[in-house]
Amino acid sequence: MTQTLTVSQEPGAYPTIQDALEVAPDGAVVSIAPGVYAEGLHLVRRRITVAAAGDPGSVTIDAGAAGGSAVSCVGGVVVLRGLILRSAGYPAVSARGARMSLEDCEVGAEDHAGVWAGDGSQLTAQRVKALGGQSGFVIEDAGGLLTGCEARNSAGDGIIVRLGADPVLRDTTVAGCGGRGVYVYQGGRPTIEHCEVSGTGDVGIAVAHRSAPAVTGTWVHETAGVGIHFGRGCSGLVEGCRVERCAEPAILLDEGATPTVREAPDDDAATGDGAAAAGVRNSGSAQDTDSVDRLLADLDAMIGLAAIKAEVRALIDEIHVDQWRREAGLSVGAVSHHLVFTGAPGTGKTTVARLYGQLLKALGILPHGEFKEVARRDLVGQYVGHTAEKTTTVFTAALGGVLFIDEAYTLSRSGGGGADFGQEAIDTLVKLMEDHRDEVAVIVAGYTADMQDFLDANAGLASRFAKSMEFESYSPTELVSITNRMAATGDYELTAGLDDALLQWFGHLKRDEGTFGNAREARKLLEGMRKAQSGRLRTLGRAPSIRELRGLTLADLLAATRSHEARTREW
């Protein structure tokens, strides 16, 4: 006979849920009276049911102040019924290697997933609402069934299926998410049946990293991105789906994506690449030549960097030729788009990296070419296992674009004071860069000598990069041109004779790689001249003219350089 333990403020009942769980035998039911319970439940290899005694939603378990999940279980068999479950920086509900069942529940986490299931868990969710938070449901290396569920108004993706997870999503609604509606990646194999995805800030259903979902009878509508997108190397099935009022095309298949797409369940005319279905476009490697020409013109317009411009053009030429070889039916070897940028600061590395990503997008190599700049603090955690998680999260967010790691050499340096996890970040990057070679361009940047130490930190790291580019410091003449361009951008102009004085100033600066800032020196000098001009114009005793407001003079330069020299002496 099942034993029931009651939680309430009535005499003879347990005052907290934790009190009841501590004495509950396996197989028991903990029945909770209506109310709000500020606690978090951690269940290890338990077989237990936790349920609201009243109507669904009459009991709230809020772990926000407790600093953990409302319910977390490791192993065991756990049933949650009729509960509202809240947390802050942790999943509201998490399951590791457990059989977890949620019925008629509402979940929400301020900065995490409503429900997280992993490590071989089996998740069954019926009529569960995941509202707000970073995401609704995250299922990784797990299976199960979601039926009649909702994921609404998450800041990121509504439902995430990854790491080979194979759940069934049935009659489930995803709406109002800031990111993708359903994101399937890293070998995910879900079945998505008769679901509705709408109002997302990105793609309705996105498939990446050799995943293979089966999407049937599903309605995708009013998404900011395309309705359904399959990335390179992905397969699966799309059958009998409606995709309406989404970005064009309704279904986008990248080059190398091979799902079967059928317009209706009884349609016998299926294609390996889906190209025959209405509203489907295979992106192939379509190139936007106008954008390529414009971006190369932007590159050419940069001051100096002659060797870098030639290197980038050589890479673009190689991509063009590879495409011609594919069209001719000739073999094309595997190509990495990862690069190493070395040299002193202020030499245009970040600007060139942005242009490179946009060029790869225009050439059809990357789907969006967006630029994500990170540093050591974004990749390295504070305890064992945290770094791999942080690095993977950052890397995954950059897929489809450029991941730019500035001062990457700091990853190979010990931070001192105990354990340092920079090496763990490097080792994680090496694997991710190879696994997703066709899906992202990783660019690492830093001082020349330090970057060699970084590349030596892992035996396979250097081989992941297609090319190393050395950004040389700007000459004094080039720095004068940079200063003029910066001034013009800010609606200033250098008065007659100032170019010669600038040339003399930049010529006498020490040009040590560790201290010389190149274009940053020009920007700091210009800022000093602007401040000197402001002080000078205030002493006029009248409103200055337009010409005076725009003009930077030799007196302004002298004031700025005196200030610079004074700071240098203090240093």
PDB file of C-alpha atoms in Angstrom, residues 296-418:
ATOM      1  CA  LEU A 296      37.034  43.607 -50.645  1.00  0.00           C
ATOM      2  CA  ALA A 297      36.805  47.317 -51.454  1.00  0.00           C
ATOM      3  CA  ASP A 298      36.359  48.008 -47.719  1.00  0.00           C
ATOM      4  CA  LEU A 299      39.454  45.908 -47.055  1.00  0.00           C
ATOM      5  CA  ASP A 300      41.451  47.768 -49.693  1.00  0.00           C
ATOM      6  CA  ALA A 301      40.355  51.090 -48.181  1.00  0.00           C
ATOM      7  CA  MET A 302      42.078  50.249 -44.904  1.00  0.00           C
ATOM      8  CA  ILE A 303      45.344  52.110 -44.463  1.00  0.00           C
ATOM      9  CA  GLY A 304      48.500  50.005 -44.805  1.00  0.00           C
ATOM     10  CA  LEU A 305      48.291  46.197 -44.295  1.00  0.00           C
ATOM     11  CA  ALA A 306      49.428  45.386 -47.838  1.00  0.00           C
ATOM     12  CA  ALA A 307      50.555  41.860 -46.910  1.00  0.00           C
ATOM     13  CA  ILE A 308      47.323  41.122 -45.028  1.00  0.00           C
ATOM     14  CA  LYS A 309      45.189  42.301 -47.928  1.00  0.00           C
ATOM     15  CA  ALA A 310      47.103  39.996 -50.277  1.00  0.00           C
ATOM     16  CA  GLU A 311      46.679  37.045 -47.872  1.00  0.00           C
ATOM     17  CA  VAL A 312      42.918  37.583 -47.560  1.00  0.00           C
ATOM     18  CA  ARG A 313      42.499  37.902 -51.326  1.00  0.00           C
ATOM     19  CA  ALA A 314      44.447  34.662 -51.772  1.00  0.00           C
ATOM     20  CA  LEU A 315      42.038  32.896 -49.413  1.00  0.00           C
ATOM     21  CA  ILE A 316      39.043  34.283 -51.306  1.00  0.00           C
ATOM     22  CA  ASP A 317      40.546  33.179 -54.627  1.00  0.00           C
ATOM     23  CA  GLU A 318      40.983  29.669 -53.247  1.00  0.00           C
ATOM     24  CA  ILE A 319      37.328  29.534 -52.171  1.00  0.00           C
ATOM     25  CA  HIS A 320      36.216  30.664 -55.648  1.00  0.00           C
ATOM     26  CA  VAL A 321      38.318  28.008 -57.350  1.00  0.00           C
ATOM     27  CA  ASP A 322      37.090  25.284 -55.000  1.00  0.00           C
ATOM     28  CA  GLN A 323      33.524  26.195 -55.918  1.00  0.00           C
ATOM     29  CA  TRP A 324      34.321  25.948 -59.636  1.00  0.00           C
ATOM     30  CA  ARG A 325      35.878  22.524 -59.019  1.00  0.00           C
ATOM     31  CA  ARG A 326      32.737  21.320 -57.214  1.00  0.00           C
ATOM     32  CA  GLU A 327      30.555  22.520 -60.075  1.00  0.00           C
ATOM     33  CA  ALA A 328      32.820  20.656 -62.489  1.00  0.00           C
ATOM     34  CA  GLY A 329      32.495  17.457 -60.474  1.00  0.00           C
ATOM     35  CA  LEU A 330      36.133  17.515 -59.331  1.00  0.00           C
ATOM     36  CA  SER A 331      37.275  16.620 -55.837  1.00  0.00           C
ATOM     37  CA  VAL A 332      37.880  19.369 -53.302  1.00  0.00           C
ATOM     38  CA  GLY A 333      39.928  18.754 -50.192  1.00  0.00           C
ATOM     39  CA  ALA A 334      38.773  19.650 -46.691  1.00  0.00           C
ATOM     40  CA  VAL A 335      39.413  23.324 -45.985  1.00  0.00           C
ATOM     41  CA  SER A 336      39.732  25.005 -42.617  1.00  0.00           C
ATOM     42  CA  HIS A 337      38.777  28.651 -42.255  1.00  0.00           C
ATOM     43  CA  HIS A 338      40.477  29.094 -38.875  1.00  0.00           C
ATOM     44  CA  LEU A 339      43.221  31.746 -38.770  1.00  0.00           C
ATOM     45  CA  VAL A 340      45.967  33.053 -36.484  1.00  0.00           C
ATOM     46  CA  PHE A 341      46.488  36.841 -36.360  1.00  0.00           C
ATOM     47  CA  THR A 342      49.769  37.966 -34.782  1.00  0.00           C
ATOM     48  CA  GLY A 343      51.320  41.354 -34.200  1.00  0.00           C
ATOM     49  CA  ALA A 344      51.170  44.429 -32.022  1.00  0.00           C
ATOM     50  CA  PRO A 345      47.872  45.915 -30.824  1.00  0.00           C
ATOM     51  CA  GLY A 346      46.036  48.541 -32.840  1.00  0.00           C
ATOM     52  CA  THR A 347      46.972  47.062 -36.238  1.00  0.00           C
ATOM     53  CA  GLY A 348      43.469  46.282 -37.489  1.00  0.00           C
ATOM     54  CA  LYS A 349      43.187  42.622 -36.467  1.00  0.00           C
ATOM     55  CA  THR A 350      39.625  42.942 -35.152  1.00  0.00           C
ATOM     56  CA  THR A 351      38.451  44.922 -38.186  1.00  0.00           C
ATOM     57  CA  VAL A 352      39.941  42.399 -40.617  1.00  0.00           C
ATOM     58  CA  ALA A 353      38.384  39.527 -38.656  1.00  0.00           C
ATOM     59  CA  ARG A 354      34.938  41.137 -38.979  1.00  0.00           C
ATOM     60  CA  LEU A 355      35.402  41.617 -42.722  1.00  0.00           C
ATOM     61  CA  TYR A 356      36.598  38.035 -43.089  1.00  0.00           C
ATOM     62  CA  GLY A 357      33.423  36.707 -41.476  1.00  0.00           C
ATOM     63  CA  GLN A 358      31.262  38.855 -43.741  1.00  0.00           C
ATOM     64  CA  LEU A 359      33.228  37.645 -46.764  1.00  0.00           C
ATOM     65  CA  LEU A 360      32.673  34.012 -45.797  1.00  0.00           C
ATOM     66  CA  LYS A 361      28.948  34.709 -45.512  1.00  0.00           C
ATOM     67  CA  ALA A 362      28.881  36.427 -48.899  1.00  0.00           C
ATOM     68  CA  LEU A 363      30.724  33.453 -50.400  1.00  0.00           C
ATOM     69  CA  GLY A 364      28.163  31.002 -48.993  1.00  0.00           C
ATOM     70  CA  ILE A 365      30.651  29.406 -46.593  1.00  0.00           C
ATOM     71  CA  LEU A 366      29.031  30.560 -43.347  1.00  0.00           C
ATOM     72  CA  PRO A 367      25.293  31.059 -42.873  1.00  0.00           C
ATOM     73  CA  HIS A 368      25.415  34.449 -41.142  1.00  0.00           C
ATOM     74  CA  GLY A 369      29.030  35.490 -40.594  1.00  0.00           C
ATOM     75  CA  GLU A 370      28.252  37.175 -37.271  1.00  0.00           C
ATOM     76  CA  PHE A 371      31.240  38.230 -35.196  1.00  0.00           C
ATOM     77  CA  LYS A 372      31.682  37.136 -31.568  1.00  0.00           C
ATOM     78  CA  GLU A 373      34.703  38.480 -29.712  1.00  0.00           C
ATOM     79  CA  VAL A 374      35.763  36.761 -26.490  1.00  0.00           C
ATOM     80  CA  ALA A 375      38.709  36.726 -24.113  1.00  0.00           C
ATOM     81  CA  ARG A 376      40.088  34.372 -21.488  1.00  0.00           C
ATOM     82  CA  ARG A 377      37.453  35.299 -18.880  1.00  0.00           C
ATOM     83  CA  ASP A 378      34.681  34.170 -21.262  1.00  0.00           C
ATOM     84  CA  LEU A 379      36.198  30.693 -21.695  1.00  0.00           C
ATOM     85  CA  VAL A 380      37.848  29.743 -18.411  1.00  0.00           C
ATOM     86  CA  GLY A 381      35.864  28.590 -15.393  1.00  0.00           C
ATOM     87  CA  GLN A 382      36.686  28.367 -11.715  1.00  0.00           C
ATOM     88  CA  TYR A 383      36.392  24.663 -11.014  1.00  0.00           C
ATOM     89  CA  VAL A 384      36.936  21.313 -12.737  1.00  0.00           C
ATOM     90  CA  GLY A 385      34.519  20.817 -15.606  1.00  0.00           C
ATOM     91  CA  HIS A 386      33.306  24.424 -15.627  1.00  0.00           C
ATOM     92  CA  THR A 387      35.807  25.525 -18.285  1.00  0.00           C
ATOM     93  CA  ALA A 388      34.765  22.878 -20.819  1.00  0.00           C
ATOM     94  CA  GLU A 389      31.144  23.880 -20.293  1.00  0.00           C
ATOM     95  CA  LYS A 390      31.857  27.617 -20.683  1.00  0.00           C
ATOM     96  CA  THR A 391      34.062  27.111 -23.734  1.00  0.00           C
ATOM     97  CA  THR A 392      31.516  24.842 -25.419  1.00  0.00           C
ATOM     98  CA  THR A 393      28.707  27.322 -24.747  1.00  0.00           C
ATOM     99  CA  VAL A 394      30.683  30.215 -26.235  1.00  0.00           C
ATOM    100  CA  PHE A 395      31.777  28.126 -29.209  1.00  0.00           C
ATOM    101  CA  THR A 396      28.246  26.941 -29.902  1.00  0.00           C
ATOM    102  CA  ALA A 397      26.902  30.503 -29.798  1.00  0.00           C
ATOM    103  CA  ALA A 398      29.448  31.477 -32.475  1.00  0.00           C
ATOM    104  CA  LEU A 399      28.561  28.687 -34.919  1.00  0.00           C
ATOM    105  CA  GLY A 400      27.707  30.030 -38.346  1.00  0.00           C
ATOM    106  CA  GLY A 401      30.008  33.020 -37.864  1.00  0.00           C
ATOM    107  CA  VAL A 402      33.403  34.088 -36.530  1.00  0.00           C
ATOM    108  CA  LEU A 403      34.721  33.364 -33.034  1.00  0.00           C
ATOM    109  CA  PHE A 404      37.485  35.888 -32.365  1.00  0.00           C
ATOM    110  CA  ILE A 405      39.646  35.123 -29.320  1.00  0.00           C
ATOM    111  CA  ASP A 406      41.701  38.182 -28.451  1.00  0.00           C
ATOM    112  CA  GLU A 407      44.916  37.733 -26.462  1.00  0.00           C
ATOM    113  CA  ALA A 408      44.497  33.991 -26.905  1.00  0.00           C
ATOM    114  CA  TYR A 409      47.997  33.399 -25.520  1.00  0.00           C
ATOM    115  CA  THR A 410      46.660  34.114 -22.019  1.00  0.00           C
ATOM    116  CA  LEU A 411      44.972  30.705 -22.143  1.00  0.00           C
ATOM    117  CA  SER A 412      48.386  29.030 -22.101  1.00  0.00           C
ATOM    118  CA  ARG A 413      49.611  31.030 -19.119  1.00  0.00           C
ATOM    119  CA  SER A 414      49.021  29.997 -15.536  1.00  0.00           C
ATOM    120  CA  GLY A 415      47.045  32.548 -13.606  1.00  0.00           C
ATOM    121  CA  GLY A 416      48.867  31.632 -10.390  1.00  0.00           C
ATOM    122  CA  GLY A 417      47.275  31.032  -7.007  1.00  0.00           C
ATOM    123  CA  GLY A 418      46.319  27.398  -7.552  1.00  0.00           C
TER     124      GLY A 418
END
